mmCIF file of C-alpha atoms and ligand atoms in Angstrom:
data_model
loop_
_atom_site.group_PDB
_atom_site.id
_atom_site.type_symbol
_atom_site.label_atom_id
_atom_site.label_comp_id
_atom_site.label_asym_id
_atom_site.label_seq_id
_atom_site.Cartn_x
_atom_site.Cartn_y
_atom_site.Cartn_z
ATOM 1 C CA MET S 1 0.000 0.000 0.000
ATOM 2 C CA ASN S 2 2.021 2.902 -1.321
ATOM 3 C CA TYR S 3 -0.842 5.198 -2.261
ATOM 4 C CA ARG S 4 -0.972 8.442 -0.253
ATOM 5 C CA HIS S 5 -4.062 10.514 -0.832
ATOM 6 C CA ALA S 6 -2.361 13.599 0.666
ATOM 7 C CA PHE S 7 -0.637 14.176 -2.714
ATOM 8 C CA HIS S 8 -3.994 14.412 -4.474
ATOM 9 C CA ALA S 9 -6.348 15.920 -1.882
ATOM 10 C CA GLY S 10 -8.605 18.645 -3.256
ATOM 11 C CA ASN S 11 -7.757 17.911 -6.907
ATOM 12 C CA PHE S 12 -10.403 17.831 -9.658
ATOM 13 C CA ALA S 13 -11.189 14.168 -8.953
ATOM 14 C CA ASP S 14 -11.799 14.905 -5.260
ATOM 15 C CA VAL S 15 -13.995 17.885 -6.151
ATOM 16 C CA PHE S 16 -16.057 15.707 -8.519
ATOM 17 C CA LYS S 17 -16.411 12.841 -6.024
ATOM 18 C CA HIS S 18 -17.049 14.954 -2.917
ATOM 19 C CA LEU S 19 -19.482 17.281 -4.658
ATOM 20 C CA LEU S 20 -21.648 14.355 -5.754
ATOM 21 C CA LEU S 21 -21.274 12.688 -2.359
ATOM 22 C CA ALA S 22 -22.512 15.855 -0.624
ATOM 23 C CA LEU S 23 -25.538 16.023 -2.975
ATOM 24 C CA MET S 24 -26.435 12.411 -2.213
ATOM 25 C CA LEU S 25 -26.081 12.854 1.562
ATOM 26 C CA ASP S 26 -28.172 16.003 1.302
ATOM 27 C CA TYR S 27 -30.844 13.983 -0.479
ATOM 28 C CA LEU S 28 -30.839 11.330 2.271
ATOM 29 C CA LYS S 29 -31.512 14.104 4.797
ATOM 30 C CA ARG S 30 -34.879 14.863 3.196
ATOM 31 C CA LYS S 31 -36.407 12.138 5.366
ATOM 32 C CA GLU S 32 -36.417 12.571 9.125
ATOM 33 C CA GLY S 33 -35.340 8.981 9.866
ATOM 34 C CA GLY S 34 -31.619 8.368 10.340
ATOM 35 C CA PHE S 35 -29.388 6.762 7.709
ATOM 36 C CA ARG S 36 -25.923 5.169 7.577
ATOM 37 C CA TYR S 37 -22.892 6.340 5.625
ATOM 38 C CA ILE S 38 -20.252 3.652 5.010
ATOM 39 C CA ASP S 39 -16.802 4.617 3.698
ATOM 40 C CA THR S 40 -14.769 1.506 2.778
ATOM 41 C CA HIS S 41 -11.533 3.393 1.974
ATOM 42 C CA ALA S 42 -11.560 6.418 4.249
ATOM 43 C CA GLY S 43 -8.083 7.994 3.964
ATOM 44 C CA LEU S 44 -6.875 10.597 6.453
ATOM 45 C CA GLY S 45 -10.063 12.634 6.824
ATOM 46 C CA LEU S 46 -8.368 16.038 6.672
ATOM 47 C CA TYR S 47 -5.537 17.233 4.446
ATOM 48 C CA ASP S 48 -3.226 20.156 5.053
ATOM 49 C CA LEU S 49 -2.954 21.730 1.601
ATOM 50 C CA SER S 50 0.133 23.694 2.634
ATOM 51 C CA GLY S 51 1.795 20.450 3.791
ATOM 52 C CA ASP S 52 4.685 18.746 2.070
ATOM 53 C CA GLU S 53 2.715 16.210 -0.019
ATOM 54 C CA ALA S 54 -0.016 18.553 -1.303
ATOM 55 C CA SER S 55 2.511 21.311 -2.026
ATOM 56 C CA ARG S 56 4.765 18.966 -3.985
ATOM 57 C CA THR S 57 2.059 18.234 -6.580
ATOM 58 C CA GLY S 58 -0.031 21.404 -6.208
ATOM 59 C CA GLU S 59 -2.966 19.407 -7.648
ATOM 60 C CA TRP S 60 -5.506 21.126 -5.401
ATOM 61 C CA VAL S 61 -4.811 24.487 -7.069
ATOM 62 C CA ASP S 62 -6.610 23.312 -10.241
ATOM 63 C CA GLY S 63 -9.337 21.610 -8.196
ATOM 64 C CA ILE S 64 -10.821 23.174 -5.084
ATOM 65 C CA GLY S 65 -8.497 26.160 -5.627
ATOM 66 C CA ARG S 66 -10.310 27.061 -8.859
ATOM 67 C CA LEU S 67 -13.788 26.220 -7.617
ATOM 68 C CA VAL S 68 -13.712 28.623 -4.663
ATOM 69 C CA LYS S 69 -12.530 31.504 -6.867
ATOM 70 C CA GLU S 70 -15.384 31.162 -9.374
ATOM 71 C CA SER S 71 -18.829 32.798 -9.231
ATOM 72 C CA PHE S 72 -21.769 30.662 -10.284
ATOM 73 C CA ALA S 73 -25.339 31.221 -11.419
ATOM 74 C CA PRO S 74 -27.744 30.784 -8.479
ATOM 75 C CA GLU S 75 -29.039 27.361 -9.606
ATOM 76 C CA ILE S 76 -25.465 26.006 -9.831
ATOM 77 C CA ALA S 77 -24.446 27.677 -6.571
ATOM 78 C CA ALA S 78 -27.378 25.872 -4.909
ATOM 79 C CA LEU S 79 -26.014 22.515 -6.110
ATOM 80 C CA LEU S 80 -22.536 23.383 -4.847
ATOM 81 C CA ALA S 81 -23.801 24.598 -1.487
ATOM 82 C CA PRO S 82 -23.868 21.318 0.525
ATOM 83 C CA TYR S 83 -20.253 20.584 -0.497
ATOM 84 C CA LEU S 84 -18.838 24.076 -0.051
ATOM 85 C CA GLN S 85 -20.657 24.646 3.230
ATOM 86 C CA ALA S 86 -19.345 21.350 4.599
ATOM 87 C CA LEU S 87 -15.793 22.256 3.517
ATOM 88 C CA GLY S 88 -16.154 25.585 5.266
ATOM 89 C CA PRO S 89 -13.918 28.660 5.005
ATOM 90 C CA GLN S 90 -10.801 26.490 5.348
ATOM 91 C CA ALA S 91 -11.483 24.655 2.067
ATOM 92 C CA THR S 92 -8.129 25.620 0.547
ATOM 93 C CA GLU S 93 -6.143 25.196 3.769
ATOM 94 C CA LEU S 94 -7.426 22.104 5.552
ATOM 95 C CA TYR S 95 -9.346 20.141 2.940
ATOM 96 C CA ALA S 96 -11.947 17.653 4.218
ATOM 97 C CA GLY S 97 -11.868 14.173 2.696
ATOM 98 C CA SER S 98 -14.941 11.948 2.405
ATOM 99 C CA PRO S 99 -15.269 10.814 6.057
ATOM 100 C CA VAL S 100 -14.948 14.308 7.536
ATOM 101 C CA LEU S 101 -17.208 15.762 4.867
ATOM 102 C CA ALA S 102 -19.837 13.160 5.778
ATOM 103 C CA GLN S 103 -19.266 13.730 9.491
ATOM 104 C CA ARG S 104 -20.039 17.410 8.961
ATOM 105 C CA LEU S 105 -23.114 16.728 6.809
ATOM 106 C CA LEU S 106 -24.731 14.046 8.950
ATOM 107 C CA ARG S 107 -27.353 14.837 11.593
ATOM 108 C CA LYS S 108 -27.534 13.501 15.125
ATOM 109 C CA GLN S 109 -29.808 10.605 14.053
ATOM 110 C CA ASP S 110 -27.407 9.485 11.266
ATOM 111 C CA ARG S 111 -24.341 7.296 11.709
ATOM 112 C CA LEU S 112 -21.105 6.651 9.856
ATOM 113 C CA THR S 113 -18.773 3.679 9.632
ATOM 114 C CA CYS S 114 -15.355 4.222 8.062
ATOM 115 C CA CYS S 115 -12.629 1.666 7.258
ATOM 116 C CA GLU S 116 -8.954 2.427 6.672
ATOM 117 C CA LEU S 117 -6.406 -0.349 6.259
ATOM 118 C CA HIS S 118 -3.131 1.596 6.440
ATOM 119 C CA GLU S 119 -2.048 1.544 10.090
ATOM 120 C CA GLU S 120 -0.545 5.016 10.371
ATOM 121 C CA ASP S 121 -3.347 6.572 8.305
ATOM 122 C CA PHE S 122 -5.930 4.859 10.479
ATOM 123 C CA HIS S 123 -4.492 6.451 13.626
ATOM 124 C CA THR S 124 -4.319 9.835 11.909
ATOM 125 C CA LEU S 125 -7.954 9.421 10.863
ATOM 126 C CA GLU S 126 -8.917 8.566 14.457
ATOM 127 C CA ARG S 127 -7.290 11.749 15.721
ATOM 128 C CA ARG S 128 -8.746 13.923 12.986
ATOM 129 C CA MET S 129 -12.319 12.718 13.373
ATOM 130 C CA GLY S 130 -12.243 13.020 17.140
ATOM 131 C CA ARG S 131 -14.860 11.717 19.541
ATOM 132 C CA ASP S 132 -18.245 11.346 17.953
ATOM 133 C CA ASN S 133 -20.874 8.907 19.158
ATOM 134 C CA ARG S 134 -22.300 8.611 15.622
ATOM 135 C CA LEU S 135 -18.988 7.276 14.354
ATOM 136 C CA ILE S 136 -17.428 3.805 14.152
ATOM 137 C CA LEU S 137 -13.868 3.617 12.779
ATOM 138 C CA ARG S 138 -12.421 0.268 11.720
ATOM 139 C CA HIS S 139 -8.795 -0.517 11.042
ATOM 140 C CA GLU S 140 -9.687 -3.117 8.483
ATOM 141 C CA ASN S 141 -9.869 -4.059 4.824
ATOM 142 C CA GLY S 142 -12.974 -2.155 3.697
ATOM 143 C CA TYR S 143 -13.898 -4.700 1.036
ATOM 144 C CA ARG S 144 -13.926 -7.501 3.598
ATOM 145 C CA ALA S 145 -15.631 -5.445 6.297
ATOM 146 C CA LEU S 146 -18.448 -4.445 3.937
ATOM 147 C CA LYS S 147 -20.058 -7.859 4.101
ATOM 148 C CA GLY S 148 -20.767 -7.455 7.818
ATOM 149 C CA LEU S 149 -21.810 -3.808 7.499
ATOM 150 C CA VAL S 150 -24.791 -4.269 5.193
ATOM 151 C CA PRO S 151 -27.660 -3.971 5.551
ATOM 152 C CA PRO S 152 -27.191 -1.372 8.288
ATOM 153 C CA THR S 153 -29.773 -1.193 11.060
ATOM 154 C CA GLU S 154 -31.051 2.105 9.644
ATOM 155 C CA ARG S 155 -31.942 0.349 6.345
ATOM 156 C CA ARG S 156 -31.236 3.589 4.447
ATOM 157 C CA GLY S 157 -27.917 4.998 3.413
ATOM 158 C CA LEU S 158 -24.918 5.171 1.146
ATOM 159 C CA VAL S 159 -21.709 3.187 0.670
ATOM 160 C CA LEU S 160 -18.686 4.935 -0.866
ATOM 161 C CA ILE S 161 -16.062 2.583 -2.348
ATOM 162 C CA ASP S 162 -13.011 4.686 -3.154
ATOM 163 C CA PRO S 163 -9.951 2.434 -3.526
ATOM 164 C CA PRO S 164 -6.466 3.608 -4.532
ATOM 165 C CA PHE S 165 -6.357 1.580 -7.791
ATOM 166 C CA GLU S 166 -2.886 0.246 -7.089
ATOM 167 C CA GLU S 167 -3.901 -3.314 -7.962
ATOM 168 C CA ARG S 168 -4.433 -4.455 -11.546
ATOM 169 C CA ASP S 169 -7.650 -6.259 -10.607
ATOM 170 C CA GLU S 170 -9.204 -3.355 -8.676
ATOM 171 C CA PHE S 171 -12.214 -3.102 -11.012
ATOM 172 C CA GLN S 172 -12.948 -6.772 -10.467
ATOM 173 C CA THR S 173 -12.522 -6.558 -6.682
ATOM 174 C CA MET S 174 -14.794 -3.544 -6.599
ATOM 175 C CA GLU S 175 -17.407 -5.254 -8.763
ATOM 176 C CA GLU S 176 -17.433 -8.354 -6.567
ATOM 177 C CA ALA S 177 -17.704 -6.274 -3.375
ATOM 178 C CA LEU S 178 -20.603 -4.334 -4.878
ATOM 179 C CA ALA S 179 -22.395 -7.477 -6.068
ATOM 180 C CA MET S 180 -22.075 -9.105 -2.649
ATOM 181 C CA ALA S 181 -23.279 -5.976 -0.809
ATOM 182 C CA TRP S 182 -26.114 -5.317 -3.270
ATOM 183 C CA ARG S 183 -27.428 -8.878 -2.822
ATOM 184 C CA LYS S 184 -27.552 -8.317 0.949
ATOM 185 C CA TRP S 185 -28.847 -4.745 0.718
ATOM 186 C CA PRO S 186 -30.471 -4.097 -2.668
ATOM 187 C CA THR S 187 -31.928 -0.694 -1.714
ATOM 188 C CA GLY S 188 -28.696 0.951 -0.527
ATOM 189 C CA ILE S 189 -27.033 3.681 -2.572
ATOM 190 C CA TYR S 190 -23.546 2.660 -3.727
ATOM 191 C CA ALA S 191 -20.969 5.073 -5.185
ATOM 192 C CA LEU S 192 -17.890 3.481 -6.778
ATOM 193 C CA TRP S 193 -15.020 5.760 -7.725
ATOM 194 C CA TYR S 194 -12.655 4.994 -10.628
ATOM 195 C CA PRO S 195 -9.926 6.707 -12.626
ATOM 196 C CA VAL S 196 -10.663 7.148 -16.340
ATOM 197 C CA LYS S 197 -7.483 5.876 -17.962
ATOM 198 C CA ASP S 198 -8.032 2.407 -19.334
ATOM 199 C CA LEU S 199 -11.210 2.809 -21.377
ATOM 200 C CA ARG S 200 -11.358 -0.886 -22.215
ATOM 201 C CA ALA S 201 -11.264 -1.880 -18.528
ATOM 202 C CA ILE S 202 -14.030 0.621 -17.757
ATOM 203 C CA GLY S 203 -16.143 -0.684 -20.648
ATOM 204 C CA GLN S 204 -15.766 -4.234 -19.368
ATOM 205 C CA PHE S 205 -16.524 -3.177 -15.797
ATOM 206 C CA VAL S 206 -19.755 -1.448 -16.852
ATOM 207 C CA ALA S 207 -20.733 -4.402 -19.070
ATOM 208 C CA ARG S 208 -20.216 -6.832 -16.181
ATOM 209 C CA LEU S 209 -22.349 -4.677 -13.883
ATOM 210 C CA LYS S 210 -25.124 -4.778 -16.491
ATOM 211 C CA GLU S 211 -24.908 -8.553 -16.645
ATOM 212 C CA ARG S 212 -25.489 -8.724 -12.907
ATOM 213 C CA ALA S 213 -28.945 -7.251 -13.514
ATOM 214 C CA ILE S 214 -28.611 -4.498 -10.946
ATOM 215 C CA PRO S 215 -31.655 -2.478 -12.020
ATOM 216 C CA ARG S 216 -30.589 1.148 -11.491
ATOM 217 C CA ILE S 217 -27.094 2.322 -12.392
ATOM 218 C CA LEU S 218 -25.910 5.820 -13.284
ATOM 219 C CA ARG S 219 -22.439 6.530 -14.721
ATOM 220 C CA LEU S 220 -20.953 9.973 -14.223
ATOM 221 C CA GLU S 221 -17.585 11.127 -15.541
ATOM 222 C CA LEU S 222 -15.558 14.302 -15.710
ATOM 223 C CA ALA S 223 -12.523 14.897 -17.933
ATOM 224 C CA VAL S 224 -10.438 18.048 -17.432
ATOM 225 C CA GLU S 225 -8.557 17.374 -20.682
ATOM 226 C CA ALA S 226 -8.568 14.661 -23.335
ATOM 227 C CA VAL S 227 -8.367 11.215 -21.719
ATOM 228 C CA ARG S 228 -4.986 9.489 -21.915
ATOM 229 C CA SER S 229 -3.958 6.115 -20.607
ATOM 230 C CA GLU S 230 -0.474 7.119 -19.402
ATOM 231 C CA GLY S 231 0.756 9.898 -17.121
ATOM 232 C CA GLY S 232 -1.193 11.902 -14.569
ATOM 233 C CA LEU S 233 -4.918 11.555 -14.071
ATOM 234 C CA CYS S 234 -7.080 13.791 -16.250
ATOM 235 C CA ALA S 235 -10.485 12.130 -16.015
ATOM 236 C CA THR S 236 -12.485 10.434 -13.309
ATOM 237 C CA GLY S 237 -15.793 8.671 -12.798
ATOM 238 C CA LEU S 238 -18.382 7.380 -10.369
ATOM 239 C CA ILE S 239 -20.774 4.500 -10.827
ATOM 240 C CA ILE S 240 -23.854 5.081 -8.716
ATOM 241 C CA VAL S 241 -26.173 2.198 -7.935
ATOM 242 C CA ASN S 242 -29.668 3.273 -6.816
ATOM 243 C CA PRO S 243 -28.963 6.952 -7.436
ATOM 244 C CA PRO S 244 -31.268 9.416 -5.686
ATOM 245 C CA TYR S 245 -33.971 10.292 -8.217
ATOM 246 C CA THR S 246 -32.712 13.885 -8.260
ATOM 247 C CA LEU S 247 -29.108 13.052 -9.142
ATOM 248 C CA GLU S 248 -29.247 12.521 -12.896
ATOM 249 C CA GLU S 249 -30.823 15.908 -13.516
ATOM 250 C CA GLN S 250 -28.462 17.612 -11.029
ATOM 251 C CA ALA S 251 -25.456 16.018 -12.723
ATOM 252 C CA ARG S 252 -26.681 17.087 -16.188
ATOM 253 C CA ARG S 253 -26.710 20.712 -15.025
ATOM 254 C CA LEU S 254 -23.623 20.640 -12.840
ATOM 255 C CA LEU S 255 -20.992 18.504 -14.562
ATOM 256 C CA PRO S 256 -20.706 20.524 -17.813
ATOM 257 C CA VAL S 257 -20.137 23.651 -15.682
ATOM 258 C CA LEU S 258 -17.543 21.790 -13.629
ATOM 259 C CA ALA S 259 -15.787 20.641 -16.832
ATOM 260 C CA LYS S 260 -15.534 24.266 -17.956
ATOM 261 C CA VAL S 261 -14.299 25.613 -14.632
ATOM 262 C CA LEU S 262 -11.751 22.833 -14.061
ATOM 263 C CA ALA S 263 -10.612 22.427 -17.706
ATOM 264 C CA ARG S 264 -6.839 22.082 -18.152
ATOM 265 C CA GLY S 265 -6.883 21.691 -21.913
ATOM 266 C CA PRO S 266 -8.852 20.624 -25.009
ATOM 267 C CA GLY S 267 -11.148 17.673 -24.480
ATOM 268 C CA ALA S 268 -12.587 18.726 -21.103
ATOM 269 C CA SER S 269 -16.036 17.155 -20.930
ATOM 270 C CA ALA S 270 -18.711 15.554 -18.783
ATOM 271 C CA LEU S 271 -20.622 12.308 -19.170
ATOM 272 C CA VAL S 272 -23.991 11.425 -17.647
ATOM 273 C CA GLU S 273 -25.193 8.002 -18.725
ATOM 274 C CA VAL S 274 -28.051 5.894 -17.436
ATOM 275 C CA VAL S 275 -26.392 2.478 -17.642
ATOM 276 C CA GLN S 276 -29.324 0.520 -16.359
ATOM 277 C CA GLY S 277 -32.975 1.280 -15.729
ATOM 278 C CA GLU S 278 -34.604 4.598 -15.264
ATOM 279 C CA ALA S 279 -32.348 6.755 -13.112
ATOM 280 C CA LEU S 280 -35.247 9.216 -12.820
ATOM 281 C CA ALA S 281 -37.670 7.023 -10.873
HETATM 282 C C1 SAM Q 301 -8.354 7.222 -2.499
HETATM 283 S S1 SAM Q 301 -7.915 7.115 -0.818
HETATM 284 C C2 SAM Q 301 -9.406 7.497 0.025
HETATM 285 C C3 SAM Q 301 -9.838 8.910 -0.064
HETATM 286 C C4 SAM Q 301 -11.096 9.223 0.699
HETATM 287 N N1 SAM Q 301 -12.155 8.273 0.401
HETATM 288 C C5 SAM Q 301 -11.570 10.607 0.380
HETATM 289 O O1 SAM Q 301 -12.353 10.774 -0.572
HETATM 290 O O2 SAM Q 301 -11.182 11.541 1.081
HETATM 291 C C6 SAM Q 301 -7.791 5.391 -0.563
HETATM 292 C C7 SAM Q 301 -7.466 4.989 0.878
HETATM 293 O O3 SAM Q 301 -7.737 3.598 1.017
HETATM 294 C C8 SAM Q 301 -6.754 3.009 1.873
HETATM 295 N N2 SAM Q 301 -6.802 1.575 1.557
HETATM 296 C C9 SAM Q 301 -6.155 0.873 0.595
HETATM 297 N N3 SAM Q 301 -6.616 -0.387 0.536
HETATM 298 C C10 SAM Q 301 -7.610 -0.487 1.470
HETATM 299 C C11 SAM Q 301 -8.498 -1.521 1.860
HETATM 300 N N4 SAM Q 301 -8.486 -2.733 1.261
HETATM 301 N N5 SAM Q 301 -9.393 -1.268 2.845
HETATM 302 C C12 SAM Q 301 -9.440 -0.051 3.456
HETATM 303 N N6 SAM Q 301 -8.615 0.968 3.122
HETATM 304 C C13 SAM Q 301 -7.716 0.758 2.136
HETATM 305 C C14 SAM Q 301 -5.493 3.737 1.528
HETATM 306 O O4 SAM Q 301 -4.571 3.666 2.609
HETATM 307 C C15 SAM Q 301 -6.007 5.170 1.272
HETATM 308 O O5 SAM Q 301 -5.963 5.920 2.459
#
């Protein structure tokens, strides 16, 4: 496990993922009853953007750095609000990763379970999330833990699967974890993050998900320049199983704007594709 998210915190891929995550958590809050947020690959929780790792790549400058400088039309600003409010005024200093973002967005009746396998990162995460009786942190393989975490007692909620993609078979591992969890908890929302580099692998991944007959799947992608298979990341995606009924329309309005604001070169674009079923239920 060599991957360190601190080098990439707040970059365009984080903005894309966290923005959509905040919209989905916001949707879950429409009902009074509590829900569960499960983060299988939690990371450090908070990232010092002036720290050594983030400064060495400077990736956040073209991600959250650009977003906070831009002014948006009111309907786009409303879609950005849950994310930007949860990040708070320190967005470009101490950037919140997925578990802290969720911790800030959840209400007292909601709960979160976060897994982090890397020993040192787990202890950092523990310190950064602090004491919170809504929170369970597990120093464990998130893929393996997932089986025992679903369905949660709340019966409503969202699972984020955000692995580092260091392993060649990550798409397959992710697909199997999703299939197992979906069988046990078919009504949960699942968000699976992936890098857009190997278009063939993504095509196969999506085709295999279709074969599993999961009825509602939405595919969202953002490219900040033309996709390439080698070198640094320039496009990213999320597969959402059981997307909130609002999400497809929100993504259709938001992602093209995001592609424009975060563009690094020709080929910046957004994709919203209903892979399976009617995303607008
Ligand atoms: C992409 S980062 C997570 C970023 C975080 N979800 C966010 O959005 O802020 C992936 C994290 O997963 C951890 N990790 C790698 N393999 C894991 C596994 N099998 N189970 C749990 N954590 C794992 C890594 O140490 C790393 O911190």
